[in-house]
XYZ file of C-alpha atoms in Angstrom:
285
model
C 101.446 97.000 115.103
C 104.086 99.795 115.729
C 104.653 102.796 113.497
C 107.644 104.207 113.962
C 108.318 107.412 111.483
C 107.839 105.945 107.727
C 107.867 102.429 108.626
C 105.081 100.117 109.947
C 106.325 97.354 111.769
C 103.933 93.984 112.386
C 105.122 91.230 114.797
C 103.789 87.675 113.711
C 104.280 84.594 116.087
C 105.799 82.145 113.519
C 104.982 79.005 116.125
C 104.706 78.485 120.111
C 106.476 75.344 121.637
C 107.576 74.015 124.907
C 111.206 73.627 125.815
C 113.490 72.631 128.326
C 114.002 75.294 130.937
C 117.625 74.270 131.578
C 118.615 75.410 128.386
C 116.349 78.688 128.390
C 117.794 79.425 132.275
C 120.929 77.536 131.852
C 122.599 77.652 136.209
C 119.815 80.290 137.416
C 117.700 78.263 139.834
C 114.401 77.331 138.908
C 113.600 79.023 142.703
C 113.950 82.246 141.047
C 112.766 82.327 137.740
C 109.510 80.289 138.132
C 108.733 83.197 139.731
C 108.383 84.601 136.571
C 107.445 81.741 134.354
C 105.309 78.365 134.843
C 106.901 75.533 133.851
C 105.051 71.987 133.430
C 105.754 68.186 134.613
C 108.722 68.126 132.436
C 109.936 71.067 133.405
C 109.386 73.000 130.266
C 108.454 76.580 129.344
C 106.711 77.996 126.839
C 108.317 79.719 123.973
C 107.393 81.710 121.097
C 108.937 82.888 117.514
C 108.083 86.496 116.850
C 109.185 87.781 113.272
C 108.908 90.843 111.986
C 106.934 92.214 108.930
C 108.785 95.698 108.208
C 106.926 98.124 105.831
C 107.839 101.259 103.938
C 110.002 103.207 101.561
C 108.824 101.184 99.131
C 110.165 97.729 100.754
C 108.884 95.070 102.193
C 110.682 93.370 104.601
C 110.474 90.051 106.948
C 113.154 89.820 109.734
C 113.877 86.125 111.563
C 111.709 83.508 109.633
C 110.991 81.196 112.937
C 110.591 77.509 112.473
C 109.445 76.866 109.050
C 107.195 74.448 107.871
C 109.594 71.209 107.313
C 109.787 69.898 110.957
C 108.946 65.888 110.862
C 105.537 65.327 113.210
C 108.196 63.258 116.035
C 110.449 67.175 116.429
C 106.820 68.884 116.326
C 105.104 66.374 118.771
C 108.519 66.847 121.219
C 108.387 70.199 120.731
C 104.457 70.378 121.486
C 104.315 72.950 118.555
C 101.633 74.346 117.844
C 99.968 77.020 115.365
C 96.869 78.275 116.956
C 96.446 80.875 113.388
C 98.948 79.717 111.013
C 102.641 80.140 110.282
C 104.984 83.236 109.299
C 103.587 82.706 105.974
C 99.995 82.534 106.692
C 100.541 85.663 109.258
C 101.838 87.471 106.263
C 99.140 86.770 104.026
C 96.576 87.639 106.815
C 98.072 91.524 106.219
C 97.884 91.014 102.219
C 101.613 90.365 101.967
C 102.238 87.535 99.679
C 105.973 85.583 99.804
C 106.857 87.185 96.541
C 106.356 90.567 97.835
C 109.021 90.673 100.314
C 112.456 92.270 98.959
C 114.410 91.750 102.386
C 114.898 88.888 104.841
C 117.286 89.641 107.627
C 118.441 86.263 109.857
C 119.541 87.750 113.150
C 121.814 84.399 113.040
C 120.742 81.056 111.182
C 119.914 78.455 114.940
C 116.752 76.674 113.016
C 114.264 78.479 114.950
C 115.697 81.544 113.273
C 116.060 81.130 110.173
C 113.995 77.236 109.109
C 111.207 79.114 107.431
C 113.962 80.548 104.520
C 113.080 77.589 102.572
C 110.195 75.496 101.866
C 109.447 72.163 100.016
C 107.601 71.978 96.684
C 107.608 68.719 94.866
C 110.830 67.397 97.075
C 112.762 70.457 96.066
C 113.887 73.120 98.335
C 113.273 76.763 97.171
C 113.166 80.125 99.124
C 109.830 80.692 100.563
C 110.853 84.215 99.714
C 111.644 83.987 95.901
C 112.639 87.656 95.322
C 114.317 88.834 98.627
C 118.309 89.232 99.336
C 118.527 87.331 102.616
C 120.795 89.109 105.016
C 123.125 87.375 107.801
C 126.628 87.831 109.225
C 129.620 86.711 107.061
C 131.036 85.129 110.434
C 127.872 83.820 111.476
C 127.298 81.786 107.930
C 130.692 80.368 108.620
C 130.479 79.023 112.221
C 126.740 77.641 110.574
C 128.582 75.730 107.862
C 131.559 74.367 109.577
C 129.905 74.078 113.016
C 131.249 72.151 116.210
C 130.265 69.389 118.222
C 128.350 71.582 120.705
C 126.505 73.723 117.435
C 125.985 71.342 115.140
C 122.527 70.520 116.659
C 121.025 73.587 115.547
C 122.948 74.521 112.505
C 121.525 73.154 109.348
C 122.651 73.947 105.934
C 119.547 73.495 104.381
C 118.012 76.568 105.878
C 121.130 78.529 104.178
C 123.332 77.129 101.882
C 121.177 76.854 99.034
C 120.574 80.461 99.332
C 124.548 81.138 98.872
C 124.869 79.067 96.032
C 121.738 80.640 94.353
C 123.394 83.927 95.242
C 120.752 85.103 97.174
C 122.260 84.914 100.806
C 124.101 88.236 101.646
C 126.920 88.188 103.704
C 127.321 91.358 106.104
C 130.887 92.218 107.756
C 129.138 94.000 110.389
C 127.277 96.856 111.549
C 125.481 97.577 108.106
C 122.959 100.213 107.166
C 119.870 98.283 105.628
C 117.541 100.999 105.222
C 117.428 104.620 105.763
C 116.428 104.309 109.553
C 117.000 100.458 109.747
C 120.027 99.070 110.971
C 121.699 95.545 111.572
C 124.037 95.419 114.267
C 126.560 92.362 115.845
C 125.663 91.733 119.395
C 127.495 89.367 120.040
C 127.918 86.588 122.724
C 124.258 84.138 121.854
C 126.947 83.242 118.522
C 129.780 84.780 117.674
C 127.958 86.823 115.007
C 124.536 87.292 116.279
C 122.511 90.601 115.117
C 119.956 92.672 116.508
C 117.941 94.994 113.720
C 117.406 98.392 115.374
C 115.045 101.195 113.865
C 115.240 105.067 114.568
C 113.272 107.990 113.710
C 113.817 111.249 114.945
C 113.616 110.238 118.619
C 111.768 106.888 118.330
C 114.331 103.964 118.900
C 113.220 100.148 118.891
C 115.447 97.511 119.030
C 114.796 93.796 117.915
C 116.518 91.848 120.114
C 116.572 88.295 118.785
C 118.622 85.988 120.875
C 120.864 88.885 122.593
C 117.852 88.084 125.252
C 116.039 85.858 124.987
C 113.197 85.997 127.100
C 112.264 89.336 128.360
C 113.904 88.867 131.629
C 117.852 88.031 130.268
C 117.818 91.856 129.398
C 117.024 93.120 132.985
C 119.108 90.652 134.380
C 122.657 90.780 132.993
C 124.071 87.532 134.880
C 120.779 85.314 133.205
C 121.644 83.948 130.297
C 120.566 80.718 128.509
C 122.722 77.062 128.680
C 123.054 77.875 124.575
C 124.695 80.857 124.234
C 128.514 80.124 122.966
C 130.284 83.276 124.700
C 128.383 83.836 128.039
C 130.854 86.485 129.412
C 130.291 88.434 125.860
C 126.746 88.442 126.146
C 126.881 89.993 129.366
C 129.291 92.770 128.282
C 127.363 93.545 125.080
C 123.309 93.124 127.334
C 125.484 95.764 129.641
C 126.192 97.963 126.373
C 122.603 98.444 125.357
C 120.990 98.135 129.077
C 122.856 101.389 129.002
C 121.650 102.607 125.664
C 118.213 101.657 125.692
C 117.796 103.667 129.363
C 119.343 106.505 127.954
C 117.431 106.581 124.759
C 114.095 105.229 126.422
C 113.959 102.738 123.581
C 111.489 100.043 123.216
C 112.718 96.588 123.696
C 111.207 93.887 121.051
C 111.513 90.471 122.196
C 111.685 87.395 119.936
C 111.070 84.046 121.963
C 109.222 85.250 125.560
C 105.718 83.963 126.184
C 104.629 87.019 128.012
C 106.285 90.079 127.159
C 106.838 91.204 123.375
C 107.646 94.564 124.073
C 109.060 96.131 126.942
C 111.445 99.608 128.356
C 113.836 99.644 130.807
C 113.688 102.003 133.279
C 115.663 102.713 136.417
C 114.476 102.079 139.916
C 116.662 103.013 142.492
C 119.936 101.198 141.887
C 118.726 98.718 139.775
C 116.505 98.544 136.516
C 113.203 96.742 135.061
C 111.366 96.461 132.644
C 108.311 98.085 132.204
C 105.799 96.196 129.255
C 103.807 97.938 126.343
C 101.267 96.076 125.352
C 101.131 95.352 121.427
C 98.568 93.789 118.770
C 99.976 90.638 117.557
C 99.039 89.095 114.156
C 99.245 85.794 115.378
């Protein structure tokens, strides 16, 4: 849990899985970064799905809603997903938020494993697991995710979205946007076109939710890592160099979405170079 001036902030691990480390590492050799990370006989790494539980001023929001609950067992049993305490939703209920208390949903972009727990199944319908929140998302981002291409059509799926448009409940941003006094989304661009990051301030208290700007921990201290899936690989390394720079000058902490071992991190500068140095956090699940 993280307080950070009126808001309480509670990171809940949606689901762990195991995926291929060529798309997670993309051309950086496994040499190097199984320094970092074990990998197993099929040469995948672990991954998690941190979302955030946001609390205060009177709102109650839920940013990134992980994997969802509709997966068929043969994706889950590839995956090796498990759920050692529950989903996003039980997570939520574990701190006495029920769905219908959230307000706000933010999708830092809509790839399945960021947005597939929007919607859930009741009696072979699809409704919003969230009945009375305004999901948020980039007005480019919904449109690459509903008219996607050969290479992002595997992990664009309308059902995690569209229904939400055509209910009217899916927001469409045209960038940076204020969400909150002290909460903002903003494009960082280069995982998709439209990719967001949700940062928070408070007098001199700066975090910064990365999502997929980063994947794993180690993406943002290395600029030239990046995974095999982002779209714009040059991009992401001009906008990781834009807040590398912020984030040392404002001493921020780093939240990270997807990495195994470090949820929460700030860069510092050693020398020449910079690392990151990890905070340890209390996670829900």
């Amino acid at each position: 849990m993280i307080r950070i001036g009126d808001y309480r902030i509670d990171i809940i691990n949606d689901a762990q899985i195991k995926i291929e480390a060529g798309g997670v590492f993309g051309l950086v050799p496994r040499a190097l970064w199984s320094r970092s990370y074990t990998f197993d006989e099929e040469n995948r790494v672990e991954m998690h799905h941190n979302c955030l539980l946001v609390r205060g001023e009177g709102h109650t929001i839920v940013v990134d809603t992980g994997l969802g609950t509709r997966l068929d067992e043969k994706t889950s049993r590839r995956m090796a997903l498990e759920r050692p305490k529950g989903d996003l939703v039980s997570g939520l209920r574990a701190l006495g938020v029920e769905p219908e208390q959230v307000d706000l949903v933010i999708n830092t972009h809509l790839h399945a494993d960021h947005c597939g727990g929007n919607m859930r199944e009741h009696e072979e319908t699809l409704l919003p697991t969230f009945p009375n929140a305004e999901y948020w998302v980039q007005r480019l981002e919904f449109a690459d995710a509903m008219y996607p291409n050969e290479r992002s059509r595997g992990t664009y799926y309308p059902d995690n979205y569209a229904p939400l448009h055509r209910a009217g409940q899916l927001r469409l941003l045209d960038g940076d946007t204020l969400a909150l006094p002290g909460i903002r989304c903003l494009v960082t661009p280069g995982h998709t076109r439209a990719h967001q990051s949700v940062l928070f301030e408070a007098d001199e208290q700066k975090l910064l939710y990365i999502a997929d700007l980063s994947t794993f921990a180690v993406h943002f201290e290395r600029l030239a890592w990046m995974t095999a899936y982002d779209v714009e690989p040059l991009v992401t390394l001009e906008t990781k160099r834009k807040w590398q720079r912020w984030a040392l000058e404002h001493k921020a902490l780093i939240l990270f979405e997807h990495d195994p071992l470090t949820v929460a991190a700030r860069l510092v500068q050693v020398g020449d170079r910079v690392r990151l140095e990890t905070e340890q956090l209390q996670l829900e699940n």
